[in-house]
Amino acid sequence: MAGPSPRSGQIWLTSSMRLMEFWRLMEEEFGRGRARMVADHQALSELGSMTASEALAAGVAPRQIWEAVCVAMAVPPERQWGRDRPVRRGPID
C-alpha cells in the first residue's frame, strides 16, 4: 500500500517495516542508548498514549509506531527514512 501517510505527510513506499528496520531508524535518530529510553518512556498520542515498546508488545506494526514516534519527537521529514547509505555492489556473475 503506497501513498502518503496521513500523520506525517511522508510517502511510504511499502505498507510494512521490519522490526530490525524500526530499531535501526530509532538508533540512527536518537542514538543507541536513547532509542531504548524513547521507546520505553515516550507516550505516543497517535497510539493512544502507548509507548513504542508497549505498542510493539501489543502487535502494532513497526511502521505505524515509527510514524507515531516521528510525530511525537518532531523528526524532520528528511530524516524519517534514516541516513543515506552507499549502494553495495557485488560481483557481476
Coordinates of C-alpha atoms in Angstrom, one line a residue:
M1 CA 0.0 0.0 0.0
A2 CA 1.8 3.1 -1.2
G3 CA 0.7 6.6 -0.6
P4 CA 1.1 9.5 1.7
S5 CA 0.9 8.9 5.5
P6 CA -2.0 10.9 6.9
R7 CA 0.1 11.7 10.1
S8 CA 3.5 12.6 8.8
G9 CA 2.8 13.7 5.2
Q10 CA 5.6 11.4 4.0
I11 CA 5.3 8.9 1.2
W12 CA 5.8 5.4 2.4
L13 CA 6.8 3.0 -0.3
T14 CA 5.6 -0.1 1.4
S15 CA 2.9 -0.9 4.0
S16 CA 5.3 -2.9 6.1
M17 CA 8.5 -2.3 8.0
R18 CA 10.6 -5.0 9.6
L19 CA 11.3 -4.8 13.3
M20 CA 15.1 -4.6 12.6
E21 CA 14.5 -1.6 10.3
F22 CA 12.4 0.1 13.1
W23 CA 15.3 -0.2 15.6
R24 CA 17.9 0.9 13.0
L25 CA 15.9 4.1 12.4
M26 CA 15.4 4.6 16.2
E27 CA 19.1 4.2 16.9
E28 CA 20.2 6.4 14.0
E29 CA 17.8 9.2 15.1
F30 CA 18.3 9.1 18.8
G31 CA 21.5 7.1 19.5
R32 CA 21.7 3.6 20.8
G33 CA 21.1 4.2 24.4
R34 CA 18.5 7.0 24.0
A35 CA 16.5 5.0 21.4
R36 CA 15.6 2.4 24.1
M37 CA 14.7 5.2 26.5
V38 CA 12.4 6.9 24.0
A39 CA 10.8 3.5 23.1
D40 CA 10.2 2.7 26.8
H41 CA 9.1 6.1 28.1
Q42 CA 7.8 8.4 25.4
A43 CA 3.9 8.2 25.3
L44 CA 2.7 8.3 21.7
S45 CA -0.6 10.2 21.4
E46 CA -1.0 8.7 17.9
L47 CA -1.2 5.3 19.5
G48 CA -3.5 6.0 22.5
S49 CA -0.6 7.1 24.7
M50 CA 1.2 3.7 24.5
T51 CA 4.9 3.8 24.4
A52 CA 6.7 2.3 21.3
S53 CA 7.7 -0.7 23.5
E54 CA 4.1 -1.3 24.6
A55 CA 2.8 -0.9 21.1
L56 CA 5.3 -3.5 19.8
A57 CA 4.3 -5.9 22.5
A58 CA 0.6 -5.3 21.6
G59 CA 1.3 -6.2 18.0
V60 CA 1.1 -2.8 16.4
A61 CA 3.0 -2.6 13.1
P62 CA 6.5 -1.2 13.4
R63 CA 5.9 1.2 10.6
Q64 CA 2.9 2.7 12.4
I65 CA 4.9 3.0 15.6
W66 CA 7.8 4.7 13.7
E67 CA 5.4 7.2 12.2
A68 CA 4.0 8.0 15.6
V69 CA 7.5 8.4 17.0
C70 CA 8.3 10.8 14.2
V71 CA 5.2 12.9 15.0
A72 CA 5.8 12.9 18.8
M73 CA 9.5 13.6 18.6
A74 CA 9.3 16.1 15.6
V75 CA 11.7 14.1 13.4
P76 CA 12.2 16.2 10.3
P77 CA 10.9 14.7 7.1
E78 CA 14.4 14.5 5.6
R79 CA 15.5 12.1 8.4
Q80 CA 12.4 9.9 8.6
W81 CA 14.0 7.3 6.3
G82 CA 17.4 7.4 8.1
R83 CA 20.8 8.1 6.7
D84 CA 21.7 7.6 3.1
R85 CA 23.8 4.6 2.6
P86 CA 26.1 3.9 -0.4
V87 CA 24.9 1.1 -2.7
R88 CA 26.9 -2.1 -2.1
R89 CA 27.7 -3.8 -5.3
G90 CA 28.8 -7.4 -5.6
P91 CA 30.5 -9.2 -8.5
I92 CA 28.5 -9.5 -11.7
D93 CA 28.4 -13.2 -12.5

